[in-house]
GROMACS .gro file of C-alpha atoms in nm:
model
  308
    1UNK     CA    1  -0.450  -0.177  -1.946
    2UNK     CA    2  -0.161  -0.167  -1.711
    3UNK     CA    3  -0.364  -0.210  -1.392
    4UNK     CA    4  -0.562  -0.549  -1.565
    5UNK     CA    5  -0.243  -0.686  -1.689
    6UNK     CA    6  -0.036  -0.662  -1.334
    7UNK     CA    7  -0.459  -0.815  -1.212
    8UNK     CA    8  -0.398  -1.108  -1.459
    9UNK     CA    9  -0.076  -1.128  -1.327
   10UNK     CA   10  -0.140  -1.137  -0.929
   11UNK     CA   11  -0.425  -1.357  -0.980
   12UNK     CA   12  -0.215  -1.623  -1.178
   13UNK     CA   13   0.047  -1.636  -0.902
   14UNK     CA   14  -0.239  -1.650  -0.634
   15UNK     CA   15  -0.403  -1.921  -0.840
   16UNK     CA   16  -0.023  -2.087  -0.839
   17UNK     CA   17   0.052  -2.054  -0.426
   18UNK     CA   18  -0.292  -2.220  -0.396
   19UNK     CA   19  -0.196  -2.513  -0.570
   20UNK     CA   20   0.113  -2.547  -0.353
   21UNK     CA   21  -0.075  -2.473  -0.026
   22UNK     CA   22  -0.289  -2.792  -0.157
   23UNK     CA   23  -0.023  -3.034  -0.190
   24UNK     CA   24   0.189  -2.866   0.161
   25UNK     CA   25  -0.109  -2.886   0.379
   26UNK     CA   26  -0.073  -3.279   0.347
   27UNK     CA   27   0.247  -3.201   0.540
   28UNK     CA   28   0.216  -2.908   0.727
   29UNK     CA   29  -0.028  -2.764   0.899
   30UNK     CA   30  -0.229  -2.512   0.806
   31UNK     CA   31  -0.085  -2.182   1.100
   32UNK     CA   32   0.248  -2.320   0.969
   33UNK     CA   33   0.188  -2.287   0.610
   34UNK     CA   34   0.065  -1.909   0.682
   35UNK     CA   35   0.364  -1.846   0.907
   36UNK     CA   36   0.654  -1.953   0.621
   37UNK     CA   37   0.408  -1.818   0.337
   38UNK     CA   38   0.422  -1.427   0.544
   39UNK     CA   39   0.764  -1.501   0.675
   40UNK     CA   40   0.967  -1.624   0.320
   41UNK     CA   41   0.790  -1.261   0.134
   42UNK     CA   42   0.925  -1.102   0.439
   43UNK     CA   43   1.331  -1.180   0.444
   44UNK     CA   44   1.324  -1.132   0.093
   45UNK     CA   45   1.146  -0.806   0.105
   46UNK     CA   46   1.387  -0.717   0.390
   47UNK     CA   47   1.705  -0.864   0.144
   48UNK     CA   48   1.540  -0.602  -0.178
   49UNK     CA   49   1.519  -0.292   0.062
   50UNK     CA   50   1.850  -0.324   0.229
   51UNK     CA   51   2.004  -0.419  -0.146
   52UNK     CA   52   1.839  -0.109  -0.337
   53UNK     CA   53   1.879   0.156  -0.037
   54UNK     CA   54   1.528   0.183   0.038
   55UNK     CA   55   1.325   0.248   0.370
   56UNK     CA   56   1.042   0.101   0.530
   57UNK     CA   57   0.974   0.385   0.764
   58UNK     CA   58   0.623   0.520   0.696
   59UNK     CA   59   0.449   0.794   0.839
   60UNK     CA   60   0.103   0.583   0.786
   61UNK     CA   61   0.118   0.320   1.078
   62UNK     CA   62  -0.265   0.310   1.133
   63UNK     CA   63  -0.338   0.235   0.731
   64UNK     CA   64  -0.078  -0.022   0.749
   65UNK     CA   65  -0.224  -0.114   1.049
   66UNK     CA   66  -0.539  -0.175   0.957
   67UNK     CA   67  -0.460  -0.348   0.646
   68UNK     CA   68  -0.238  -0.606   0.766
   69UNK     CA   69  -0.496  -0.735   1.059
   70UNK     CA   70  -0.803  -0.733   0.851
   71UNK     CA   71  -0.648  -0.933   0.592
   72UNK     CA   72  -0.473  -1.196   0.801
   73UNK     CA   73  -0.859  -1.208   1.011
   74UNK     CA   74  -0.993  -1.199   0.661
   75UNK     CA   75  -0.744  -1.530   0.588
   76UNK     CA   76  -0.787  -1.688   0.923
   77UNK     CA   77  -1.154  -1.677   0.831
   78UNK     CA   78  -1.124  -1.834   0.530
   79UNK     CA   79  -0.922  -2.101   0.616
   80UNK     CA   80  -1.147  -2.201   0.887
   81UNK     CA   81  -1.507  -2.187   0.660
   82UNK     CA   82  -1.255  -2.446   0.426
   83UNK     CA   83  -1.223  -2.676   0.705
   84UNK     CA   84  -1.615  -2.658   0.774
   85UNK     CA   85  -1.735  -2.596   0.427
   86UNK     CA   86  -1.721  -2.812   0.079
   87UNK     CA   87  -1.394  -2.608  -0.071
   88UNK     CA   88  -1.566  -2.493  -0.370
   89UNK     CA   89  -1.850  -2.306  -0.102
   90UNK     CA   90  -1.560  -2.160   0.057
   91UNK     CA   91  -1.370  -2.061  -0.221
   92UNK     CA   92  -1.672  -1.891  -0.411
   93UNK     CA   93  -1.833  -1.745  -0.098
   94UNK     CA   94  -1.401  -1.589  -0.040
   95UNK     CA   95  -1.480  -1.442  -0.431
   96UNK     CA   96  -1.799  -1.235  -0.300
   97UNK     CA   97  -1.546  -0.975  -0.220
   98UNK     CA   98  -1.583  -0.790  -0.568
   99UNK     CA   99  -1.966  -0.785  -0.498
  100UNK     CA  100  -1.870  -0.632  -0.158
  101UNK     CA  101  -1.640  -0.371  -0.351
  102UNK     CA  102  -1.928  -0.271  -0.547
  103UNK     CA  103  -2.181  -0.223  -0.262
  104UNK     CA  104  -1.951   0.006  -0.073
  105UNK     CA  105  -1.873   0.231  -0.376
  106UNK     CA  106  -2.267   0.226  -0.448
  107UNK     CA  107  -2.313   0.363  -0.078
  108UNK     CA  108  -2.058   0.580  -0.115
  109UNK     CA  109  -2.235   0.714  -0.366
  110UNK     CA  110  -2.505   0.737  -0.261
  111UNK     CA  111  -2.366   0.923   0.059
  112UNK     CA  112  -2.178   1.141  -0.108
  113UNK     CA  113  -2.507   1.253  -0.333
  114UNK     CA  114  -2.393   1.125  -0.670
  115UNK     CA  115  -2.553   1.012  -0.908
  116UNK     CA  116  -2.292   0.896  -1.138
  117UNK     CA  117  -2.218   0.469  -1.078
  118UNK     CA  118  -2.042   0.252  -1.341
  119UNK     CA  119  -2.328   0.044  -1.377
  120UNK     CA  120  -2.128  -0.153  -1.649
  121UNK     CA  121  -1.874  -0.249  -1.428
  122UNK     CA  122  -2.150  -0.356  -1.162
  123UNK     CA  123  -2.286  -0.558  -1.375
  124UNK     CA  124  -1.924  -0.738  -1.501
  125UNK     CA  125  -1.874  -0.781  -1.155
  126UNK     CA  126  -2.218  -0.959  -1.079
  127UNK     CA  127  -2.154  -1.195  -1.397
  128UNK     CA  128  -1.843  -1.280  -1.295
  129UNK     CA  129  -1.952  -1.421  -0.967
  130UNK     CA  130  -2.207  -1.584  -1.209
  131UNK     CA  131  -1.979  -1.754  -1.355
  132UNK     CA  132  -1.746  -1.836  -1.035
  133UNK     CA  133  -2.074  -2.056  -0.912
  134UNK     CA  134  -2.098  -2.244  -1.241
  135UNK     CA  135  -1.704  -2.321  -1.208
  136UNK     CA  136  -1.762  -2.430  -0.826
  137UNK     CA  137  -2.074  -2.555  -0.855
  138UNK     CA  138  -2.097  -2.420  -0.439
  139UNK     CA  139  -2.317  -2.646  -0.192
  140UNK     CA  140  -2.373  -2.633   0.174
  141UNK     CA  141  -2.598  -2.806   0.411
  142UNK     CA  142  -2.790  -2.737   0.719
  143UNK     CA  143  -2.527  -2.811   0.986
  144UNK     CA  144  -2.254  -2.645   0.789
  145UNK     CA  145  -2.449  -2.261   0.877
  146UNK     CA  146  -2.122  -2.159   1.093
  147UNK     CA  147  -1.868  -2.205   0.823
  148UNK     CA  148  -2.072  -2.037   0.579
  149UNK     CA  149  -2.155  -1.746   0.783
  150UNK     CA  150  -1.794  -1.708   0.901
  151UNK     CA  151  -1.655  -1.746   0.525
  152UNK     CA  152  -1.898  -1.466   0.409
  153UNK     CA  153  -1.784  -1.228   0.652
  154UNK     CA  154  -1.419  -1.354   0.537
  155UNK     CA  155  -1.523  -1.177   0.213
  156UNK     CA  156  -1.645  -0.902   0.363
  157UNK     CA  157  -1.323  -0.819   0.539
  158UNK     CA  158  -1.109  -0.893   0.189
  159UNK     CA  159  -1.325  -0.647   0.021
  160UNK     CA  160  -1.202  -0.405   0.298
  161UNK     CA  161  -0.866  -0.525   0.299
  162UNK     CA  162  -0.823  -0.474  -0.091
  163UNK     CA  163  -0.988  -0.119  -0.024
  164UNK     CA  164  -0.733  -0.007   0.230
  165UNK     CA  165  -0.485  -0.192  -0.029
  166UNK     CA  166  -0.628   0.102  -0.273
  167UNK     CA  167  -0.628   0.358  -0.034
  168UNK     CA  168  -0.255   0.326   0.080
  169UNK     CA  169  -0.142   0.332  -0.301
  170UNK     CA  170  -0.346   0.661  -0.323
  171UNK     CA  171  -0.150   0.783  -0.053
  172UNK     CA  172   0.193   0.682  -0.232
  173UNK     CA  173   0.286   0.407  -0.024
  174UNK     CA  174   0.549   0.189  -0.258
  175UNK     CA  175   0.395  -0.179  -0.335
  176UNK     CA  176   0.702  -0.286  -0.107
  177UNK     CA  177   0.604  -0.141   0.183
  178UNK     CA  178   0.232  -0.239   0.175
  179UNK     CA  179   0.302  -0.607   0.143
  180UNK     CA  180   0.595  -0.571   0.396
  181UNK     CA  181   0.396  -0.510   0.665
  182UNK     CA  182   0.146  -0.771   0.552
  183UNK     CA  183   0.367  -1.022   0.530
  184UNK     CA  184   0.549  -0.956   0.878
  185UNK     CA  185   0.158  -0.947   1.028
  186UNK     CA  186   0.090  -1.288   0.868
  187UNK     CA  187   0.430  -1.468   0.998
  188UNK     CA  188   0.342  -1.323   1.290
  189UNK     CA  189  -0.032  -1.490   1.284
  190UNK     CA  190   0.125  -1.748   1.197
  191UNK     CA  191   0.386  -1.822   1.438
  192UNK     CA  192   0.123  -1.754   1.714
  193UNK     CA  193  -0.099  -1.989   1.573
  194UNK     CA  194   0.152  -2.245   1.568
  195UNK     CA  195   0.252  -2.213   1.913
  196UNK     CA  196  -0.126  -2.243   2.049
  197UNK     CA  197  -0.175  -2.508   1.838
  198UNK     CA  198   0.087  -2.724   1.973
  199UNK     CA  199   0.181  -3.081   1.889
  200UNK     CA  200   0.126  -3.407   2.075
  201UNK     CA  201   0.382  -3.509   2.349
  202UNK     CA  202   0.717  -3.618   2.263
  203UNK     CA  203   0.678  -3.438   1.914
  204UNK     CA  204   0.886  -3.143   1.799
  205UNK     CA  205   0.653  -2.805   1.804
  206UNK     CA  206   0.756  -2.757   1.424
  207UNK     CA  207   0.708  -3.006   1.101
  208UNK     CA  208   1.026  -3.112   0.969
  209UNK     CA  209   1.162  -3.035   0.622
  210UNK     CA  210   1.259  -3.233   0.318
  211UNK     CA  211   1.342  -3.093  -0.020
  212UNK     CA  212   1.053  -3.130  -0.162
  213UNK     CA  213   0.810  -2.979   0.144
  214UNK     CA  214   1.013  -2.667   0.188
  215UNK     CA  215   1.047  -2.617  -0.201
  216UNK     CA  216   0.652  -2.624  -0.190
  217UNK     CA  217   0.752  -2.427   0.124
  218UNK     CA  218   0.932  -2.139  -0.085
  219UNK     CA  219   0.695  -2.183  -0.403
  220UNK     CA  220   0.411  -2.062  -0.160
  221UNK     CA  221   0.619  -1.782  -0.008
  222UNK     CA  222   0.788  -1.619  -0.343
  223UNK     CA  223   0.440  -1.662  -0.549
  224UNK     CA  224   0.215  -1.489  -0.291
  225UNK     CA  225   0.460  -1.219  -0.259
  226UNK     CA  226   0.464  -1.165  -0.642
  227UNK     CA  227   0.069  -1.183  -0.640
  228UNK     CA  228   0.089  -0.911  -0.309
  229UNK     CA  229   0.309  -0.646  -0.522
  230UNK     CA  230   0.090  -0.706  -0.835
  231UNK     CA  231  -0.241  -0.692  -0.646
  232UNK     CA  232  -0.125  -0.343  -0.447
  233UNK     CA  233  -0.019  -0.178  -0.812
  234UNK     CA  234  -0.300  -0.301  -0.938
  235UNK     CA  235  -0.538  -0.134  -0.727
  236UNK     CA  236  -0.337   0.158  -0.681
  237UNK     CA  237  -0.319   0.271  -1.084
  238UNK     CA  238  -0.635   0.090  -1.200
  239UNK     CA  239  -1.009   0.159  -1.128
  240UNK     CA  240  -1.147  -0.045  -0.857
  241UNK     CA  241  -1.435  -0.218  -0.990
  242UNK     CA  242  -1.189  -0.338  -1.305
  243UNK     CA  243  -0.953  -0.437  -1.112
  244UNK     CA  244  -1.199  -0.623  -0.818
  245UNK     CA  245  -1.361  -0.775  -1.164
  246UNK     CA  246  -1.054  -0.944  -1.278
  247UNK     CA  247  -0.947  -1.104  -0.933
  248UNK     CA  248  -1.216  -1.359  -1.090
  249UNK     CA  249  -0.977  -1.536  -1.351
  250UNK     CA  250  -0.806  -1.667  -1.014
  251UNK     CA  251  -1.053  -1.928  -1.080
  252UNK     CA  252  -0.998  -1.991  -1.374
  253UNK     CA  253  -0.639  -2.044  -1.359
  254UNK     CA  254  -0.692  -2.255  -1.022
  255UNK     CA  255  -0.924  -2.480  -1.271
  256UNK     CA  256  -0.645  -2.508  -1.459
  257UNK     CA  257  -0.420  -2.577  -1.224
  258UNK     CA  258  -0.648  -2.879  -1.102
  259UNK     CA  259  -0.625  -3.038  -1.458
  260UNK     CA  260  -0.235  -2.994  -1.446
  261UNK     CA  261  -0.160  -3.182  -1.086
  262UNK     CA  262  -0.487  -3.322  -1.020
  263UNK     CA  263  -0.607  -3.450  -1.330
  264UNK     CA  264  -0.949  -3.288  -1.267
  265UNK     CA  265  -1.213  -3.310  -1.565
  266UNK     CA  266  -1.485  -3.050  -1.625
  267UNK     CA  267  -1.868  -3.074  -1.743
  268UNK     CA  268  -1.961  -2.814  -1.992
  269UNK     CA  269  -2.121  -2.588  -1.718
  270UNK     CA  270  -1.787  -2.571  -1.585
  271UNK     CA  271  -1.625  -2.416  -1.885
  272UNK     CA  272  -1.925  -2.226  -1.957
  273UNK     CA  273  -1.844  -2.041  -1.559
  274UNK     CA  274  -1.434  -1.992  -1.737
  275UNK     CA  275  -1.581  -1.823  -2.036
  276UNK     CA  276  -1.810  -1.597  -1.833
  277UNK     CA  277  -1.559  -1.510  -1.594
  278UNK     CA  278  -1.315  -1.405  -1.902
  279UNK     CA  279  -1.630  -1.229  -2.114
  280UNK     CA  280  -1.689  -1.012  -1.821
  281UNK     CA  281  -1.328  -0.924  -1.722
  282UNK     CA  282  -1.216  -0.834  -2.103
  283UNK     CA  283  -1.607  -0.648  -2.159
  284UNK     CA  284  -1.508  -0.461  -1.783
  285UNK     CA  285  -1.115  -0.395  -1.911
  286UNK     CA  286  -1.248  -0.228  -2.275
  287UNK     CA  287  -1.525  -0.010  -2.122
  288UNK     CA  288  -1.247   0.137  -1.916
  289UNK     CA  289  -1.018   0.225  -2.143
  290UNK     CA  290  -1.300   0.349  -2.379
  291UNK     CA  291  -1.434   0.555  -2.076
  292UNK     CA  292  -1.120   0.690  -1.953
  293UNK     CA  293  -0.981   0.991  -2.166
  294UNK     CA  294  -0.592   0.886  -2.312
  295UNK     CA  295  -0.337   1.052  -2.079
  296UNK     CA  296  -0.577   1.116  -1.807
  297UNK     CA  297  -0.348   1.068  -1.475
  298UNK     CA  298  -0.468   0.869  -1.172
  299UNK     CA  299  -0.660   1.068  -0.936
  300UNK     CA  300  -0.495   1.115  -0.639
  301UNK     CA  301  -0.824   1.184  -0.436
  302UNK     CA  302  -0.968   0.946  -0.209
  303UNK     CA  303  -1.072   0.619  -0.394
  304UNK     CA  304  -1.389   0.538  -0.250
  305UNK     CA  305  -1.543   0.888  -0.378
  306UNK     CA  306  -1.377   0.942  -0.691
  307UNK     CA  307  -1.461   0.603  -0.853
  308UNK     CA  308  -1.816   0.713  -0.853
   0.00000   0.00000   0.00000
């Protein structure tokens, strides 16, 4: 219950920085709004270390690595196919990434010669996306192929991301550190995206600030780094598939966040997809905990083979 709770949690604060990135990207654009999103979770990251006596020396450079430039590709990506796409394609194709979960742990499986899968889970995954289309109610059309191919692989590489997310927990990395290094990757992106970018002659490189731009500004930064520590605990003490399922009420508390600022209005269809998406999650979160013996400690062996 811990791991869906800090889920619930990360995917309410996700759902939160997304409604800020809508109402900032009317001022900034978008490689700037990644560059202060990584670059506000990283001076405060840097402030809680240096405060509490920690360290972010690791002895796992390659996971970190890895994890930090698939997900800012995976996030590039995304934000691209949302420029080229309707945004409710992009954002359900970016929620394929459970489905994506699931098919690797099925091959893994299958590679490893088990027969044992969670079919359960599988299928609360599957139902979720169900009900993330009736929410969205996606659409593309012909000339539009490019942004959906490119925000379907963007799901692909957040379903690896979130993997190597798992993985590094596994391996005992603290939350901190895993979304330290992600964070200092996407400033990075960011920054360099800015600076290719450019602006038109005579204009300064960077958007200026008022109070209420950079207190959108900070709302995106502090909320996605909540979401990043909740999301990497999360998928280090909780199953994968339960955890992957939940990432789905992000939707529904985006919906909700529409109503709040943008006054949107649903059709029953659309509350039917929210009620789906929450079905699924709670039926996913109960078979767990009525699957997994009380007391049983997290396994510390790798998490691709021993969630099967």
């Amino acid at each position: 219950m811990a791991a869906a709770l800090w889920m619930l949690f990360a995917s309410f604060a996700f759902a939160a920085m997304g409604a800020a990135v809508k109402l900032a990207s009317s001022v900034y654009s978008t490689s700037e709004i990644v560059m202060y999103r990584g670059l506000i979770g990283t001076v405060m990251l840097l402030v809680m270390v240096k405060h509490q006596g920690l360290t972010l020396r690791t002895v796992f450079v390659k996971d970190h690595l890895w994890r930090s430039v698939v997900g800012v590709v995976s996030l590039w990506m995304w934000f691209f196919a949302i420029g080229k796409l309707p945004l409710a394609t992009a954002v359900t194709l970016n929620y394929m990434a459970p489905i994506w979960i699931a098919a690797f742990l099925f091959c893994a499986g299958w590679w490893h010669a088990k027969d044992h899968v969670e079919w359960p889970l599988v299928v609360a995954v599957i139902m979720s996306f169900v009900g993330v289309t009736l929410v969205l109610q996606p659409a593309i059309a012909a000339n539009q192929w490019l942004g959906g191919v490119v925000g379907l692989l963007s799901s692909v590489l957040s379903a690896m991301a979130y993997m190597q997310v798992r993985r590094l927990g596994q391996l005992g990395e603290p939350e901190f550190r895993v979304v330290f290094y992600f964070s200092a990757m996407t400033a990075t992106a960011g920054l360099a995206g800015t600076l290719l970018e450019g602006r038109g002659a005579g204009m300064p490189l960077f958007t200026a600030h008022n109070l209420y731009s950079g207190a959108l500004l900070l709302a995106i930064g502090v909320s996605a780094l909540f979401a990043q520590i909740a999301m990497t605990r999360a998928y280090r003490i909780g199953k994968v598939l339960v955890v992957a399922n939940l990432q789905y009420t992000g939707i529904v508390f985006s919906s909700l966040w529409g109503m709040l600022l943008g006054g949107d209005k649903f059709t029953w269809y659309v509350w039917l997809g929210m009620a789906v998406i929450l079905v699924s999650g709670i039926a996913a979160t109960f078979y767990n905990t009525q699957s997994t013996p009380r007391g049983a400690a997290v396994s510390k062996t790798d998490p691709i083979a021993s969630e099967l």
